[in-house]
Amino acid sequence: MRWVTTARGLRRWATHAFAAFGVGALLLQSYQAVWDRPLFAGHAGAVALVVAAASAIYGLVRTRPARAVVRDLRHPRCRIEVVAGDLFAQDDAHLVVGFTDVFDTDVTDDRIVRADSVQGQFLRRVYAGDRARLDADLIRALAGVPLEATIAAEQKPLGKARRYPVGTVAVLGEPRRLYFCVAYSAMGSNLVAQSSADMLWHSLTRLWTAVHDRGQRQPVAMPIVGATLARVDALDREALLRLMLLSFVAAARDRLLTTRLRIVVRPAEFAALNRAELQAFLDSL
């Protein structure tokens, strides 16, 4: 019921509830005027309570947010969706997968990459756990990208040592099904990934360019970036989602990037989102 405890939610609930109460009162008065006798004579108080309760329930039903947050852009024509579901079940779309700037892939003991993260699921569900093949594809995709630095073994004894610029996008897969692997966080020598709002905005800008250049305007699905392991402590999940939406809309004003952007959120996390506020934000862009 979080969606009705905000100022916007209370206003919407009150508007619908009072409108329903007014309609109910009008119908009762119309009955009395036509038949020259009140409906349920002698029970006016009970009738008023029933109408008020029914109006309040109606207001809650009308205020309850939809199962998905959707906005259709006209220029260029594109649909934006925020839905609950499984990212890797979006068979009709290219996928976006977040990485760190060293493109680590080792999920052993969850020390470098957590096996239950989006990146860990990418290795398991797309590459069937074949890390060597994923690493080989990443090397090919990153060929020609200048290195930011090479990390000494004593500074980072585990994982990869080649550091690429934050915002680097390695595009894997085939034209009909691409995987945009975007480095939106920096991996520290302590194996802790860290990002920021500035790094995310820059990375998203680079991502939209890659989507435009390689995606052939096909649908694109992605998770909320920076919500967990990237540790963007200054922004909560809804703020991160707003940043992503704002970034996409800003980039889409100049050119058609994709016909559909679908942000896929795990069902438990989706239920916690204030979808009414999110819809209002998206509608305002």
Tab-separated table of C-alpha atoms in Angstrom:
chain	number	residue	atom	x	y	z
A	1	MET	CA	0.000	0.000	0.000
A	2	ARG	CA	3.014	2.282	-0.277
A	3	TRP	CA	1.571	3.717	-3.481
A	4	VAL	CA	-1.316	5.368	-1.584
A	5	THR	CA	0.741	6.838	1.279
A	6	THR	CA	2.474	9.462	-0.846
A	7	ALA	CA	1.008	12.923	-1.433
A	8	ARG	CA	0.304	12.074	-5.080
A	9	GLY	CA	-1.288	8.764	-4.143
A	10	LEU	CA	-3.506	10.352	-1.495
A	11	ARG	CA	-4.656	13.008	-3.947
A	12	ARG	CA	-5.537	10.394	-6.558
A	13	TRP	CA	-7.330	8.241	-3.993
A	14	ALA	CA	-9.313	11.213	-2.656
A	15	THR	CA	-10.256	12.325	-6.171
A	16	HIS	CA	-11.602	8.920	-7.183
A	17	ALA	CA	-13.249	8.238	-3.812
A	18	PHE	CA	-15.104	11.573	-3.667
A	19	ALA	CA	-16.155	11.220	-7.298
A	20	ALA	CA	-17.600	7.766	-6.563
A	21	PHE	CA	-19.336	9.056	-3.427
A	22	GLY	CA	-20.849	11.894	-5.425
A	23	VAL	CA	-22.171	9.518	-8.063
A	24	GLY	CA	-23.633	7.243	-5.377
A	25	ALA	CA	-25.339	10.157	-3.628
A	26	LEU	CA	-26.721	11.427	-6.944
A	27	LEU	CA	-28.211	8.030	-7.770
A	28	LEU	CA	-29.875	7.788	-4.361
A	29	GLN	CA	-31.315	11.274	-4.694
A	30	SER	CA	-32.511	10.539	-8.221
A	31	TYR	CA	-34.315	7.422	-6.966
A	32	GLN	CA	-35.996	9.463	-4.231
A	33	ALA	CA	-37.030	12.180	-6.718
A	34	VAL	CA	-38.485	9.691	-9.210
A	35	TRP	CA	-40.281	7.397	-6.773
A	36	ASP	CA	-41.041	10.049	-4.155
A	37	ARG	CA	-39.634	7.893	-1.373
A	38	PRO	CA	-36.099	7.243	-0.128
A	39	LEU	CA	-34.340	3.983	-0.896
A	40	PHE	CA	-33.905	1.824	2.242
A	41	ALA	CA	-36.138	4.101	4.280
A	42	GLY	CA	-35.160	4.183	7.931
A	43	HIS	CA	-31.596	3.105	7.230
A	44	ALA	CA	-30.147	6.355	5.893
A	45	GLY	CA	-27.118	6.200	8.200
A	46	ALA	CA	-26.226	2.656	7.231
A	47	VAL	CA	-26.673	3.441	3.541
A	48	ALA	CA	-24.343	6.448	3.841
A	49	LEU	CA	-21.688	4.283	5.518
A	50	VAL	CA	-21.972	1.614	2.823
A	51	VAL	CA	-21.671	4.196	0.046
A	52	ALA	CA	-18.687	5.822	1.774
A	53	ALA	CA	-16.934	2.473	2.246
A	54	ALA	CA	-17.614	1.435	-1.332
A	55	SER	CA	-16.312	4.798	-2.550
A	56	ALA	CA	-13.117	4.418	-0.516
A	57	ILE	CA	-12.532	0.925	-1.921
A	58	TYR	CA	-13.215	2.160	-5.443
A	59	GLY	CA	-10.668	4.925	-4.904
A	60	LEU	CA	-8.057	2.369	-3.827
A	61	VAL	CA	-8.748	0.207	-6.857
A	62	ARG	CA	-8.441	3.152	-9.244
A	63	THR	CA	-5.299	4.424	-7.505
A	64	ARG	CA	-3.512	1.080	-7.511
A	65	PRO	CA	-0.666	1.277	-10.033
A	66	ALA	CA	-0.611	-0.877	-13.141
A	67	ARG	CA	1.461	-4.038	-13.301
A	68	ALA	CA	3.928	-2.299	-15.590
A	69	VAL	CA	5.137	1.266	-15.962
A	70	VAL	CA	4.817	2.203	-19.633
A	71	ARG	CA	5.418	5.328	-21.689
A	72	ASP	CA	5.165	5.679	-25.461
A	73	LEU	CA	7.410	8.319	-26.976
A	74	ARG	CA	6.207	9.897	-30.208
A	75	HIS	CA	9.342	11.517	-31.600
A	76	PRO	CA	10.988	9.159	-32.244
A	77	ARG	CA	8.460	6.382	-31.760
A	78	CYS	CA	9.610	4.166	-28.913
A	79	ARG	CA	8.037	2.372	-25.969
A	80	ILE	CA	9.641	2.405	-22.511
A	81	GLU	CA	8.607	-0.320	-20.074
A	82	VAL	CA	9.492	-1.122	-16.479
A	83	VAL	CA	8.291	-4.656	-15.769
A	84	ALA	CA	8.727	-7.493	-13.303
A	85	GLY	CA	10.381	-10.603	-14.632
A	86	ASP	CA	13.498	-12.527	-15.554
A	87	LEU	CA	16.010	-10.579	-17.631
A	88	PHE	CA	17.302	-13.681	-19.405
A	89	ALA	CA	13.782	-14.747	-20.375
A	90	GLN	CA	13.392	-11.702	-22.650
A	91	ASP	CA	13.869	-13.709	-25.825
A	92	ASP	CA	12.689	-10.939	-28.137
A	93	ALA	CA	15.323	-8.404	-27.069
A	94	HIS	CA	19.029	-7.692	-26.982
A	95	LEU	CA	20.323	-7.734	-23.397
A	96	VAL	CA	22.451	-5.307	-21.392
A	97	VAL	CA	24.818	-6.846	-18.830
A	98	GLY	CA	26.882	-4.792	-16.399
A	99	PHE	CA	30.597	-5.402	-15.850
A	100	THR	CA	33.437	-3.693	-14.051
A	101	ASP	CA	36.222	-1.880	-15.884
A	102	VAL	CA	38.427	-5.009	-15.827
A	103	PHE	CA	35.678	-7.309	-17.173
A	104	ASP	CA	36.234	-9.963	-14.509
A	105	THR	CA	34.242	-13.169	-15.026
A	106	ASP	CA	35.420	-15.561	-12.290
A	107	VAL	CA	32.532	-16.624	-10.032
A	108	THR	CA	34.563	-19.116	-7.964
A	109	ASP	CA	33.496	-18.869	-4.317
A	110	ASP	CA	31.801	-15.537	-5.127
A	111	ARG	CA	35.098	-13.773	-4.384
A	112	ILE	CA	35.347	-11.724	-7.574
A	113	VAL	CA	31.920	-12.015	-9.196
A	114	ARG	CA	28.862	-13.295	-7.374
A	115	ALA	CA	27.278	-16.259	-9.074
A	116	ASP	CA	23.757	-14.922	-8.416
A	117	SER	CA	24.470	-11.504	-9.917
A	118	VAL	CA	23.327	-10.582	-13.423
A	119	GLN	CA	26.885	-11.095	-14.627
A	120	GLY	CA	27.082	-14.491	-12.920
A	121	GLN	CA	23.763	-15.516	-14.454
A	122	PHE	CA	25.047	-14.349	-17.842
A	123	LEU	CA	27.978	-16.747	-17.558
A	124	ARG	CA	25.777	-19.626	-16.434
A	125	ARG	CA	22.702	-19.164	-18.609
A	126	VAL	CA	24.171	-17.802	-21.840
A	127	TYR	CA	27.629	-19.408	-21.795
A	128	ALA	CA	26.662	-22.568	-19.869
A	129	GLY	CA	29.390	-21.781	-17.336
A	130	ASP	CA	32.147	-21.794	-19.978
A	131	ARG	CA	34.278	-18.929	-18.650
A	132	ALA	CA	37.075	-19.535	-21.156
A	133	ARG	CA	34.691	-18.979	-24.056
A	134	LEU	CA	33.251	-15.832	-22.464
A	135	ASP	CA	36.742	-14.463	-21.837
A	136	ALA	CA	37.725	-15.198	-25.439
A	137	ASP	CA	34.636	-13.376	-26.742
A	138	LEU	CA	35.374	-10.403	-24.495
A	139	ILE	CA	38.973	-10.233	-25.725
A	140	ARG	CA	37.770	-10.175	-29.341
A	141	ALA	CA	35.115	-7.543	-28.614
A	142	LEU	CA	37.613	-5.329	-26.764
A	143	ALA	CA	40.338	-5.573	-29.382
A	144	GLY	CA	41.370	-2.081	-30.345
A	145	VAL	CA	39.993	-0.454	-27.192
A	146	PRO	CA	42.868	1.435	-25.516
A	147	LEU	CA	43.688	0.290	-21.997
A	148	GLU	CA	43.280	2.636	-19.100
A	149	ALA	CA	46.013	0.823	-17.183
A	150	THR	CA	47.497	-2.562	-16.414
A	151	ILE	CA	47.218	-3.502	-12.755
A	152	ALA	CA	50.263	-5.027	-11.070
A	153	ALA	CA	49.805	-8.527	-9.664
A	154	GLU	CA	50.652	-7.394	-6.133
A	155	GLN	CA	47.889	-4.776	-6.292
A	156	LYS	CA	45.220	-7.185	-7.569
A	157	PRO	CA	46.333	-10.796	-7.152
A	158	LEU	CA	42.978	-12.247	-8.246
A	159	GLY	CA	41.105	-11.693	-11.466
A	160	LYS	CA	42.073	-9.744	-14.553
A	161	ALA	CA	44.691	-7.017	-14.741
A	162	ARG	CA	43.663	-5.049	-17.836
A	163	ARG	CA	41.690	-1.969	-16.881
A	164	TYR	CA	39.517	-0.344	-19.578
A	165	PRO	CA	37.905	3.102	-19.436
A	166	VAL	CA	34.630	3.191	-17.509
A	167	GLY	CA	31.854	3.267	-20.093
A	168	THR	CA	33.532	0.753	-22.411
A	169	VAL	CA	30.946	-1.448	-24.142
A	170	ALA	CA	31.868	-4.922	-25.403
A	171	VAL	CA	29.206	-6.227	-27.785
A	172	LEU	CA	28.903	-10.023	-27.845
A	173	GLY	CA	26.579	-12.420	-29.620
A	174	GLU	CA	25.005	-12.484	-33.069
A	175	PRO	CA	23.057	-9.691	-34.811
A	176	ARG	CA	19.722	-11.311	-33.925
A	177	ARG	CA	20.679	-11.528	-30.228
A	178	LEU	CA	23.324	-9.157	-28.912
A	179	TYR	CA	24.700	-8.719	-25.412
A	180	PHE	CA	25.866	-5.199	-24.575
A	181	CYS	CA	28.445	-5.680	-21.814
A	182	VAL	CA	28.977	-2.230	-20.343
A	183	ALA	CA	31.642	-1.377	-17.754
A	184	TYR	CA	29.853	1.010	-15.411
A	185	SER	CA	31.931	0.494	-12.260
A	186	ALA	CA	35.586	0.388	-11.243
A	187	MET	CA	37.048	-2.720	-9.612
A	188	GLY	CA	39.312	-1.963	-6.680
A	189	SER	CA	42.340	-3.942	-5.587
A	190	ASN	CA	40.200	-5.223	-2.695
A	191	LEU	CA	37.832	-6.798	-5.269
A	192	VAL	CA	35.084	-4.307	-4.403
A	193	ALA	CA	33.340	-2.625	-7.339
A	194	GLN	CA	32.505	1.044	-6.945
A	195	SER	CA	30.554	3.438	-9.124
A	196	SER	CA	28.892	6.862	-8.921
A	197	ALA	CA	26.091	8.815	-10.553
A	198	ASP	CA	28.585	10.488	-12.882
A	199	MET	CA	30.116	7.152	-13.879
A	200	LEU	CA	26.690	5.656	-14.480
A	201	TRP	CA	25.549	8.587	-16.622
A	202	HIS	CA	28.717	8.411	-18.703
A	203	SER	CA	28.397	4.639	-19.080
A	204	LEU	CA	24.747	4.861	-20.081
A	205	THR	CA	25.588	7.500	-22.687
A	206	ARG	CA	28.185	5.163	-24.189
A	207	LEU	CA	25.691	2.287	-23.987
A	208	TRP	CA	23.017	4.169	-25.962
A	209	THR	CA	25.587	4.949	-28.650
A	210	ALA	CA	26.447	1.243	-28.945
A	211	VAL	CA	22.753	0.327	-29.036
A	212	HIS	CA	22.213	2.825	-31.841
A	213	ASP	CA	25.225	1.620	-33.819
A	214	ARG	CA	24.776	-2.133	-33.381
A	215	GLY	CA	21.239	-2.856	-32.178
A	216	GLN	CA	19.396	-2.335	-35.488
A	217	ARG	CA	16.568	-0.657	-33.538
A	218	GLN	CA	15.481	-3.985	-32.054
A	219	PRO	CA	14.063	-4.160	-28.483
A	220	VAL	CA	16.583	-3.897	-25.654
A	221	ALA	CA	16.137	-5.318	-22.137
A	222	MET	CA	18.278	-4.422	-19.144
A	223	PRO	CA	18.316	-4.583	-15.331
A	224	ILE	CA	18.600	-1.632	-12.950
A	225	VAL	CA	22.311	-0.869	-13.128
A	226	GLY	CA	24.302	0.003	-10.029
A	227	ALA	CA	21.639	-1.182	-7.603
A	228	THR	CA	23.639	-3.760	-5.651
A	229	LEU	CA	27.239	-4.742	-6.222
A	230	ALA	CA	28.353	-1.477	-7.864
A	231	ARG	CA	27.660	0.282	-4.556
A	232	VAL	CA	26.261	3.596	-5.730
A	233	ASP	CA	25.525	4.568	-2.157
A	234	ALA	CA	24.240	8.059	-2.969
A	235	LEU	CA	21.252	6.714	-4.954
A	236	ASP	CA	18.588	4.210	-3.992
A	237	ARG	CA	17.014	1.803	-6.461
A	238	GLU	CA	14.257	4.190	-7.569
A	239	ALA	CA	16.704	7.057	-8.035
A	240	LEU	CA	18.905	4.798	-10.167
A	241	LEU	CA	15.883	3.854	-12.244
A	242	ARG	CA	15.002	7.519	-12.748
A	243	LEU	CA	18.578	8.248	-13.799
A	244	MET	CA	18.418	5.442	-16.385
A	245	LEU	CA	15.103	6.656	-17.769
A	246	LEU	CA	16.257	10.256	-17.950
A	247	SER	CA	19.468	9.218	-19.693
A	248	PHE	CA	17.595	7.177	-22.283
A	249	VAL	CA	14.990	9.844	-23.008
A	250	ALA	CA	17.714	12.479	-23.372
A	251	ALA	CA	19.612	10.289	-25.851
A	252	ALA	CA	16.450	9.261	-27.716
A	253	ARG	CA	15.471	12.851	-28.459
A	254	ASP	CA	18.201	13.078	-31.089
A	255	ARG	CA	17.838	9.683	-32.772
A	256	LEU	CA	15.912	6.429	-32.652
A	257	LEU	CA	17.922	4.029	-30.499
A	258	THR	CA	15.464	1.156	-30.217
A	259	THR	CA	11.762	0.629	-30.728
A	260	ARG	CA	11.414	-0.676	-27.155
A	261	LEU	CA	13.435	-0.297	-23.984
A	262	ARG	CA	12.426	-2.788	-21.307
A	263	ILE	CA	13.851	-2.461	-17.806
A	264	VAL	CA	13.342	-5.797	-16.088
A	265	VAL	CA	13.170	-5.880	-12.290
A	266	ARG	CA	13.057	-8.927	-10.075
A	267	PRO	CA	9.453	-9.462	-8.887
A	268	ALA	CA	10.194	-8.875	-5.187
A	269	GLU	CA	12.044	-5.650	-5.964
A	270	PHE	CA	9.363	-4.569	-8.438
A	271	ALA	CA	6.686	-4.933	-5.758
A	272	ALA	CA	8.635	-2.516	-3.555
A	273	LEU	CA	8.817	0.181	-6.243
A	274	ASN	CA	6.459	3.140	-5.986
A	275	ARG	CA	5.062	2.610	-9.452
A	276	ALA	CA	2.601	5.497	-9.319
A	277	GLU	CA	5.409	7.971	-8.642
A	278	LEU	CA	7.593	6.291	-11.250
A	279	GLN	CA	4.819	6.530	-13.842
A	280	ALA	CA	4.313	10.203	-13.036
A	281	PHE	CA	8.052	10.802	-13.430
A	282	LEU	CA	8.172	9.003	-16.766
A	283	ASP	CA	5.115	10.885	-18.025
A	284	SER	CA	6.786	14.176	-17.138
A	285	LEU	CA	9.861	13.548	-19.278
